[in-house]
């Protein structure tokens, strides 16, 4: 499909050849818009964040928001989900922030410390709150013409490989697709060769021998059929991934909506965030349980490989601060990291004892204590 039109008001006929600037919506306007997620429709960040979420959004808006969803790299390539939303080709979409580090450096600083975390639930809450409240992050999204609406966290990344990786020595010379600078630095420290390509290229890379391994969640064995090309899984935790946004909106589009339409986003995003996080964890378990039947060997890492990750975790925070200062020229990376760490600590404490499988309880917390605190009349309206 090549539809490039931006959202349109039902009462106005728009030229199919133009990307028109949005106008201010009134109460009865029906707003049509494009939503894009480059992942397959079965992936948690597509299924729950878009395929299931958008109908709820439409219903919550009393039918005044009419999304057209594009899944896969149909409307926009993976790396274009910042510029494409900024420019209005899509009005809402998912973006993996490590694909565009020079555009969103603050995001990429926080992406590095994800290496040291392994619980996606407080991580998803914390990264969302941080991006919606910390001034440095809000300014970052404003200069990119993005209204940050929802965050996410993957489950811990492991190694999906075409050969057995068990010990530290096994990593020597291995070409590994990595998601960001932290994993890249760790890999280089153990003699591996980092390969920075979009996750959409993992299958072909493993199939053609251009990659020996991919650092990604175990769910991708099944959701992206990687078990066809990766017959070994090494259960070494290489941290989480939370970079970018699960839902970001073109800022002009966002500001053109009514308060009620913007509120519909905040009313429906809690389910999307919780459902995708639960599916990540359940999907990992399901994929690993089915993996042996697909000819995949589950490998427990040796002590020296575990130690290499543990040792590297102690320098990740300092490396992130240095990356912000030296590479991106961020004035106060330490303040950004400290602000985020305070929010993480708050959510880790808040979620203590909360059953990670209790969807209703988690959605209630997200609704009341996160998205419910956003003011639809003022958020991202400056």
Short mmCIF file of C-alpha atoms in Angstrom, two decimals:
data_model
loop_
_atom_site.label_atom_id
_atom_site.label_comp_id
_atom_site.label_asym_id
_atom_site.label_seq_id
_atom_site.Cartn_x
_atom_site.Cartn_y
_atom_site.Cartn_z
CA UNK A 1 0.00 0.00 0.00
CA UNK A 2 1.25 3.49 -0.76
CA UNK A 3 -1.26 5.64 1.00
CA UNK A 4 0.60 8.80 2.05
CA UNK A 5 -2.30 11.01 3.03
CA UNK A 6 -2.39 12.41 6.51
CA UNK A 7 -5.45 12.35 8.73
CA UNK A 8 -8.49 14.11 7.33
CA UNK A 9 -11.66 15.54 8.70
CA UNK A 10 -14.76 13.85 7.35
CA UNK A 11 -16.36 17.16 6.43
CA UNK A 12 -13.44 18.28 4.25
CA UNK A 13 -12.29 16.72 1.01
CA UNK A 14 -8.51 16.54 0.85
CA UNK A 15 -6.36 16.21 -2.22
CA UNK A 16 -4.92 12.68 -2.38
CA UNK A 17 -1.60 14.06 -3.52
CA UNK A 18 -0.98 16.41 -0.59
CA UNK A 19 0.05 16.01 3.03
CA UNK A 20 -2.21 18.69 4.48
CA UNK A 21 -1.47 20.46 7.74
CA UNK A 22 -3.93 19.52 10.48
CA UNK A 23 -6.68 21.89 11.52
CA UNK A 24 -8.25 22.21 14.94
CA UNK A 25 -10.88 19.55 15.59
CA UNK A 26 -14.27 20.31 17.07
CA UNK A 27 -16.49 18.00 19.07
CA UNK A 28 -18.23 16.20 16.22
CA UNK A 29 -15.30 15.89 13.80
CA UNK A 30 -14.28 12.43 12.68
CA UNK A 31 -10.52 12.30 12.33
CA UNK A 32 -8.93 9.69 10.09
CA UNK A 33 -5.26 8.97 10.62
CA UNK A 34 -2.49 6.54 9.76
CA UNK A 35 -0.89 4.36 12.43
CA UNK A 36 2.28 2.43 11.62
CA UNK A 37 4.23 -0.30 13.36
CA UNK A 38 6.93 -2.03 11.33
CA UNK A 39 6.78 -5.26 13.32
CA UNK A 40 4.63 -8.27 12.30
CA UNK A 41 1.05 -8.18 13.56
CA UNK A 42 1.69 -11.10 15.96
CA UNK A 43 4.52 -9.34 17.80
CA UNK A 44 3.62 -7.92 21.26
CA UNK A 45 4.47 -4.38 20.19
CA UNK A 46 2.11 -4.69 17.23
CA UNK A 47 -0.61 -7.04 18.48
CA UNK A 48 -1.36 -5.35 21.79
CA UNK A 49 -0.06 -1.86 21.08
CA UNK A 50 -1.86 -1.46 17.76
CA UNK A 51 -3.98 -4.35 16.44
CA UNK A 52 -5.96 -4.58 19.70
CA UNK A 53 -5.44 -1.07 21.04
CA UNK A 54 -6.68 0.97 18.06
CA UNK A 55 -10.26 -0.43 18.09
CA UNK A 56 -10.44 0.41 21.81
CA UNK A 57 -9.19 3.91 21.03
CA UNK A 58 -11.86 4.36 18.36
CA UNK A 59 -14.57 3.16 20.74
CA UNK A 60 -13.33 5.39 23.57
CA UNK A 61 -13.49 8.39 21.23
CA UNK A 62 -17.14 7.60 20.42
CA UNK A 63 -16.08 6.80 16.88
CA UNK A 64 -14.47 10.18 16.22
CA UNK A 65 -10.97 8.73 15.83
CA UNK A 66 -10.67 6.47 12.77
CA UNK A 67 -7.23 4.84 12.45
CA UNK A 68 -5.88 2.98 9.44
CA UNK A 69 -3.20 0.56 10.62
CA UNK A 70 -0.12 -0.41 8.63
CA UNK A 71 1.87 -3.36 10.05
CA UNK A 72 5.28 -4.37 8.79
CA UNK A 73 7.54 -1.96 6.88
CA UNK A 74 4.73 -1.07 4.46
CA UNK A 75 4.21 2.63 5.04
CA UNK A 76 7.54 3.39 6.72
CA UNK A 77 10.83 1.51 7.13
CA UNK A 78 11.93 0.70 10.70
CA UNK A 79 14.37 3.62 10.88
CA UNK A 80 11.76 6.05 9.48
CA UNK A 81 9.31 5.87 12.36
CA UNK A 82 10.69 9.04 13.88
CA UNK A 83 10.95 11.22 10.77
CA UNK A 84 7.83 9.73 9.19
CA UNK A 85 5.69 10.57 12.21
CA UNK A 86 7.39 13.93 12.66
CA UNK A 87 6.55 14.81 9.05
CA UNK A 88 2.99 13.46 9.14
CA UNK A 89 3.25 10.43 6.84
CA UNK A 90 1.91 8.48 9.80
CA UNK A 91 0.29 10.31 12.69
CA UNK A 92 0.86 7.61 15.30
CA UNK A 93 3.43 4.82 15.46
CA UNK A 94 6.11 2.78 17.19
CA UNK A 95 9.78 3.74 17.03
CA UNK A 96 12.91 1.88 18.15
CA UNK A 97 14.95 4.83 19.37
CA UNK A 98 18.41 3.32 18.98
CA UNK A 99 17.89 3.47 15.20
CA UNK A 100 18.10 7.29 15.32
CA UNK A 101 20.62 8.20 18.05
CA UNK A 102 21.59 11.62 16.70
CA UNK A 103 17.96 12.76 16.65
CA UNK A 104 17.05 11.56 20.15
CA UNK A 105 20.32 11.43 22.12
CA UNK A 106 18.70 11.66 25.55
CA UNK A 107 16.65 8.57 24.76
CA UNK A 108 19.81 6.76 23.68
CA UNK A 109 21.58 7.58 26.93
CA UNK A 110 18.76 5.92 28.88
CA UNK A 111 18.73 3.01 26.42
CA UNK A 112 22.23 2.05 27.53
CA UNK A 113 21.38 1.51 31.19
CA UNK A 114 18.68 -0.99 30.19
CA UNK A 115 21.57 -3.50 30.07
CA UNK A 116 21.48 -3.61 33.88
CA UNK A 117 17.76 -4.41 34.30
CA UNK A 118 15.79 -7.64 33.89
CA UNK A 119 12.22 -6.97 35.10
CA UNK A 120 10.16 -5.40 32.31
CA UNK A 121 7.19 -4.42 34.48
CA UNK A 122 8.72 -1.62 36.59
CA UNK A 123 10.85 -0.76 33.55
CA UNK A 124 7.79 -0.15 31.35
CA UNK A 125 6.14 2.02 34.00
CA UNK A 126 9.35 3.94 34.68
CA UNK A 127 10.41 4.66 31.11
CA UNK A 128 6.89 5.88 30.33
CA UNK A 129 6.74 8.20 33.32
CA UNK A 130 10.27 9.47 32.67
CA UNK A 131 9.49 10.39 29.08
CA UNK A 132 6.20 12.05 30.04
CA UNK A 133 7.62 14.09 32.93
CA UNK A 134 11.38 14.69 32.81
CA UNK A 135 12.08 18.08 31.17
CA UNK A 136 15.10 16.88 29.18
CA UNK A 137 13.07 14.11 27.59
CA UNK A 138 10.01 16.25 26.95
CA UNK A 139 12.20 18.83 25.18
CA UNK A 140 13.75 16.06 23.09
CA UNK A 141 10.35 14.96 21.80
CA UNK A 142 9.20 18.54 21.25
CA UNK A 143 12.14 19.37 18.99
CA UNK A 144 11.28 16.26 16.94
CA UNK A 145 7.60 17.29 16.67
CA UNK A 146 6.53 14.19 18.61
CA UNK A 147 4.02 13.84 21.42
CA UNK A 148 5.30 10.92 23.49
CA UNK A 149 2.26 8.88 24.55
CA UNK A 150 3.31 5.43 25.70
CA UNK A 151 6.38 3.42 26.57
CA UNK A 152 7.25 -0.24 26.79
CA UNK A 153 9.89 -2.70 27.83
CA UNK A 154 10.83 -5.98 26.23
CA UNK A 155 11.65 -9.07 28.21
CA UNK A 156 15.38 -9.71 28.78
CA UNK A 157 17.41 -10.19 25.63
CA UNK A 158 19.15 -13.54 25.17
CA UNK A 159 21.33 -14.97 22.40
CA UNK A 160 19.67 -16.81 19.50
CA UNK A 161 22.48 -18.45 17.56
CA UNK A 162 23.25 -20.76 14.68
CA UNK A 163 25.85 -22.62 16.78
CA UNK A 164 26.32 -23.48 20.45
CA UNK A 165 27.45 -20.54 22.63
CA UNK A 166 28.16 -21.64 26.17
CA UNK A 167 31.51 -20.28 27.36
CA UNK A 168 33.32 -16.99 27.07
CA UNK A 169 35.68 -18.53 24.54
CA UNK A 170 32.71 -19.40 22.31
CA UNK A 171 32.04 -15.68 21.77
CA UNK A 172 35.36 -15.03 20.02
CA UNK A 173 34.80 -13.74 16.50
CA UNK A 174 31.04 -14.27 16.59
CA UNK A 175 29.02 -11.76 14.55
CA UNK A 176 26.07 -10.74 16.70
CA UNK A 177 23.20 -8.42 15.91
CA UNK A 178 22.93 -6.06 18.89
CA UNK A 179 20.27 -3.45 19.68
CA UNK A 180 22.43 -0.67 21.06
CA UNK A 181 25.75 0.68 22.30
CA UNK A 182 25.75 -1.14 25.65
CA UNK A 183 25.37 -4.59 24.14
CA UNK A 184 27.84 -3.61 21.44
CA UNK A 185 30.44 -2.60 24.02
CA UNK A 186 29.92 -5.78 26.04
CA UNK A 187 30.25 -7.89 22.91
CA UNK A 188 33.46 -6.17 21.88
CA UNK A 189 34.82 -6.75 25.39
CA UNK A 190 34.39 -10.52 24.99
CA UNK A 191 35.86 -10.72 21.50
CA UNK A 192 32.64 -10.70 19.49
CA UNK A 193 31.82 -8.56 16.48
CA UNK A 194 28.83 -6.22 16.89
CA UNK A 195 26.50 -5.90 13.90
CA UNK A 196 24.04 -3.04 14.08
CA UNK A 197 21.08 -3.84 11.82
CA UNK A 198 17.33 -3.56 12.40
CA UNK A 199 15.71 -6.55 14.02
CA UNK A 200 13.72 -7.01 10.82
CA UNK A 201 16.98 -8.18 9.20
CA UNK A 202 17.83 -10.85 11.78
CA UNK A 203 16.21 -13.72 9.93
CA UNK A 204 18.03 -13.12 6.65
CA UNK A 205 21.29 -12.41 8.45
CA UNK A 206 21.19 -15.71 10.33
CA UNK A 207 19.95 -17.60 7.30
CA UNK A 208 22.76 -16.32 5.05
CA UNK A 209 25.53 -16.61 7.63
CA UNK A 210 26.00 -12.86 7.91
CA UNK A 211 25.13 -13.24 11.59
CA UNK A 212 26.11 -15.95 14.04
CA UNK A 213 23.71 -14.75 16.73
CA UNK A 214 21.03 -12.20 17.43
CA UNK A 215 20.49 -10.54 20.81
CA UNK A 216 16.71 -10.44 21.14
CA UNK A 217 13.88 -11.77 23.33
CA UNK A 218 13.18 -15.50 23.19
CA UNK A 219 9.62 -14.81 22.00
CA UNK A 220 11.10 -13.94 18.60
CA UNK A 221 11.94 -17.60 18.08
CA UNK A 222 8.24 -18.07 17.47
CA UNK A 223 6.81 -14.61 16.62
CA UNK A 224 9.38 -14.09 13.85
CA UNK A 225 10.15 -17.77 13.16
CA UNK A 226 13.80 -17.34 14.11
CA UNK A 227 13.91 -20.96 15.22
CA UNK A 228 14.07 -21.78 11.52
CA UNK A 229 17.54 -20.20 11.34
CA UNK A 230 18.77 -20.22 14.95
CA UNK A 231 18.94 -23.68 16.48
CA UNK A 232 20.62 -22.68 19.76
CA UNK A 233 19.43 -20.34 22.51
CA UNK A 234 21.84 -19.21 25.21
CA UNK A 235 19.94 -18.01 28.28
CA UNK A 236 22.27 -15.16 29.19
CA UNK A 237 20.42 -11.95 30.11
CA UNK A 238 21.69 -8.97 28.11
CA UNK A 239 19.23 -6.52 29.62
CA UNK A 240 15.97 -5.02 28.43
CA UNK A 241 15.09 -2.77 25.51
CA UNK A 242 12.89 0.29 26.03
CA UNK A 243 14.24 2.84 23.57
CA UNK A 244 11.92 5.16 21.63
CA UNK A 245 8.19 4.89 22.13
CA UNK A 246 5.46 2.31 21.85
CA UNK A 247 3.04 5.07 20.85
CA UNK A 248 4.21 8.44 19.63
CA UNK A 249 2.07 10.98 17.78
CA UNK A 250 2.78 13.75 15.33
CA UNK A 251 2.62 16.80 17.57
CA UNK A 252 0.54 18.89 15.14
CA UNK A 253 -1.96 16.04 14.85
CA UNK A 254 -2.08 15.68 18.63
CA UNK A 255 -2.69 19.39 19.17
CA UNK A 256 -5.46 19.43 16.56
CA UNK A 257 -7.57 16.96 18.54
CA UNK A 258 -10.19 17.83 21.11
CA UNK A 259 -9.54 17.28 24.81
CA UNK A 260 -11.93 14.31 24.71
CA UNK A 261 -10.08 12.73 21.80
CA UNK A 262 -6.74 13.14 23.54
CA UNK A 263 -8.25 11.71 26.71
CA UNK A 264 -9.29 8.62 24.75
CA UNK A 265 -5.59 7.87 24.22
CA UNK A 266 -4.83 8.07 27.93
CA UNK A 267 -7.91 5.98 28.77
CA UNK A 268 -6.86 3.09 26.51
CA UNK A 269 -3.07 3.04 26.69
CA UNK A 270 -2.89 1.24 30.08
CA UNK A 271 -4.23 -2.01 28.59
CA UNK A 272 -1.82 -1.78 25.66
CA UNK A 273 1.23 -1.36 27.90
CA UNK A 274 0.30 -4.13 30.32
CA UNK A 275 -0.86 -6.61 27.67
CA UNK A 276 2.32 -6.26 25.63
CA UNK A 277 4.49 -6.71 28.73
CA UNK A 278 2.60 -9.80 29.85
CA UNK A 279 2.82 -11.27 26.35
CA UNK A 280 6.56 -10.72 26.29
CA UNK A 281 7.02 -12.79 29.44
CA UNK A 282 4.42 -15.43 28.57
CA UNK A 283 5.65 -15.55 24.99
CA UNK A 284 9.22 -16.15 26.09
CA UNK A 285 8.12 -19.09 28.22
CA UNK A 286 5.94 -20.49 25.45
CA UNK A 287 8.64 -20.19 22.78
CA UNK A 288 11.27 -21.80 24.99
CA UNK A 289 8.90 -24.66 25.87
CA UNK A 290 8.21 -25.33 22.18
CA UNK A 291 11.78 -24.73 20.99
CA UNK A 292 13.07 -28.32 21.45
CA UNK A 293 10.29 -29.60 19.19
CA UNK A 294 11.58 -27.17 16.56
CA UNK A 295 15.08 -28.60 16.81
CA UNK A 296 16.40 -25.83 19.05
CA UNK A 297 18.88 -26.58 21.84
CA UNK A 298 18.53 -24.55 25.06
CA UNK A 299 21.98 -23.69 26.41
CA UNK A 300 22.75 -22.60 29.97
CA UNK A 301 25.70 -20.17 29.96
CA UNK A 302 28.93 -21.11 31.69
CA UNK A 303 30.11 -19.19 34.74
CA UNK A 304 32.70 -17.20 32.81
CA UNK A 305 30.11 -15.96 30.31
CA UNK A 306 27.76 -14.97 33.14
CA UNK A 307 30.63 -13.18 34.89
CA UNK A 308 31.42 -11.16 31.77
CA UNK A 309 27.89 -9.73 31.75
CA UNK A 310 27.92 -9.12 35.51
CA UNK A 311 31.26 -7.33 35.32
CA UNK A 312 30.17 -5.19 32.40
CA UNK A 313 26.98 -4.16 34.22
CA UNK A 314 29.10 -2.27 36.74
CA UNK A 315 30.40 0.15 34.09
CA UNK A 316 27.21 0.65 32.09
CA UNK A 317 26.03 3.70 34.03
CA UNK A 318 29.37 5.46 33.66
CA UNK A 319 29.51 4.59 29.97
CA UNK A 320 26.02 6.02 29.46
CA UNK A 321 26.97 9.27 31.15
CA UNK A 322 30.12 9.49 29.04
CA UNK A 323 28.15 8.76 25.88
CA UNK A 324 25.81 11.62 26.67
CA UNK A 325 28.57 14.10 27.40
CA UNK A 326 31.24 13.14 24.85
CA UNK A 327 29.23 11.86 21.89
CA UNK A 328 25.97 13.78 22.16
CA UNK A 329 27.05 16.91 24.01
CA UNK A 330 24.27 16.64 26.58
CA UNK A 331 24.83 19.22 29.30
CA UNK A 332 23.93 17.06 32.28
CA UNK A 333 23.72 13.36 31.55
CA UNK A 334 24.08 12.59 35.24
CA UNK A 335 20.92 14.54 36.08
CA UNK A 336 19.01 12.71 33.35
CA UNK A 337 20.19 9.31 34.58
CA UNK A 338 19.60 10.17 38.23
CA UNK A 339 16.08 11.37 37.50
CA UNK A 340 15.31 8.15 35.68
CA UNK A 341 16.86 5.98 38.41
CA UNK A 342 14.64 7.65 41.01
CA UNK A 343 11.57 6.85 38.95
CA UNK A 344 12.69 3.22 38.47
CA UNK A 345 13.24 2.82 42.21
CA UNK A 346 9.75 4.19 42.87
CA UNK A 347 8.11 1.72 40.50
CA UNK A 348 10.17 -1.22 41.75
CA UNK A 349 8.89 -0.48 45.24
CA UNK A 350 5.32 0.14 44.07
CA UNK A 351 5.16 -3.18 42.21
CA UNK A 352 6.63 -5.27 45.01
CA UNK A 353 4.25 -8.11 45.71
CA UNK A 354 2.04 -7.34 42.71
CA UNK A 355 1.28 -10.52 40.77
CA UNK A 356 2.79 -10.06 37.32
CA UNK A 357 0.04 -12.23 35.86
CA UNK A 358 -2.77 -10.16 37.41
CA UNK A 359 -3.67 -8.11 34.36
CA UNK A 360 -6.52 -6.23 36.03
CA UNK A 361 -4.40 -5.14 38.97
CA UNK A 362 -1.57 -3.95 36.72
CA UNK A 363 -3.93 -2.10 34.38
CA UNK A 364 -5.56 -0.39 37.38
CA UNK A 365 -2.18 0.81 38.60
CA UNK A 366 -1.20 2.04 35.14
CA UNK A 367 -4.52 3.85 34.73
CA UNK A 368 -4.62 5.49 38.15
CA UNK A 369 -0.96 6.17 38.85
CA UNK A 370 0.54 6.76 35.42
CA UNK A 371 -1.68 7.66 32.45
CA UNK A 372 -4.40 9.02 34.75
CA UNK A 373 -2.04 11.77 35.86
CA UNK A 374 -1.69 13.19 32.35
CA UNK A 375 -3.85 16.23 31.60
CA UNK A 376 -5.32 15.90 28.12
CA UNK A 377 -5.89 19.66 27.90
CA UNK A 378 -2.23 20.59 28.50
CA UNK A 379 0.02 17.58 27.82
CA UNK A 380 2.31 18.22 24.81
CA UNK A 381 0.27 21.29 23.91
CA UNK A 382 3.10 23.85 24.22
#
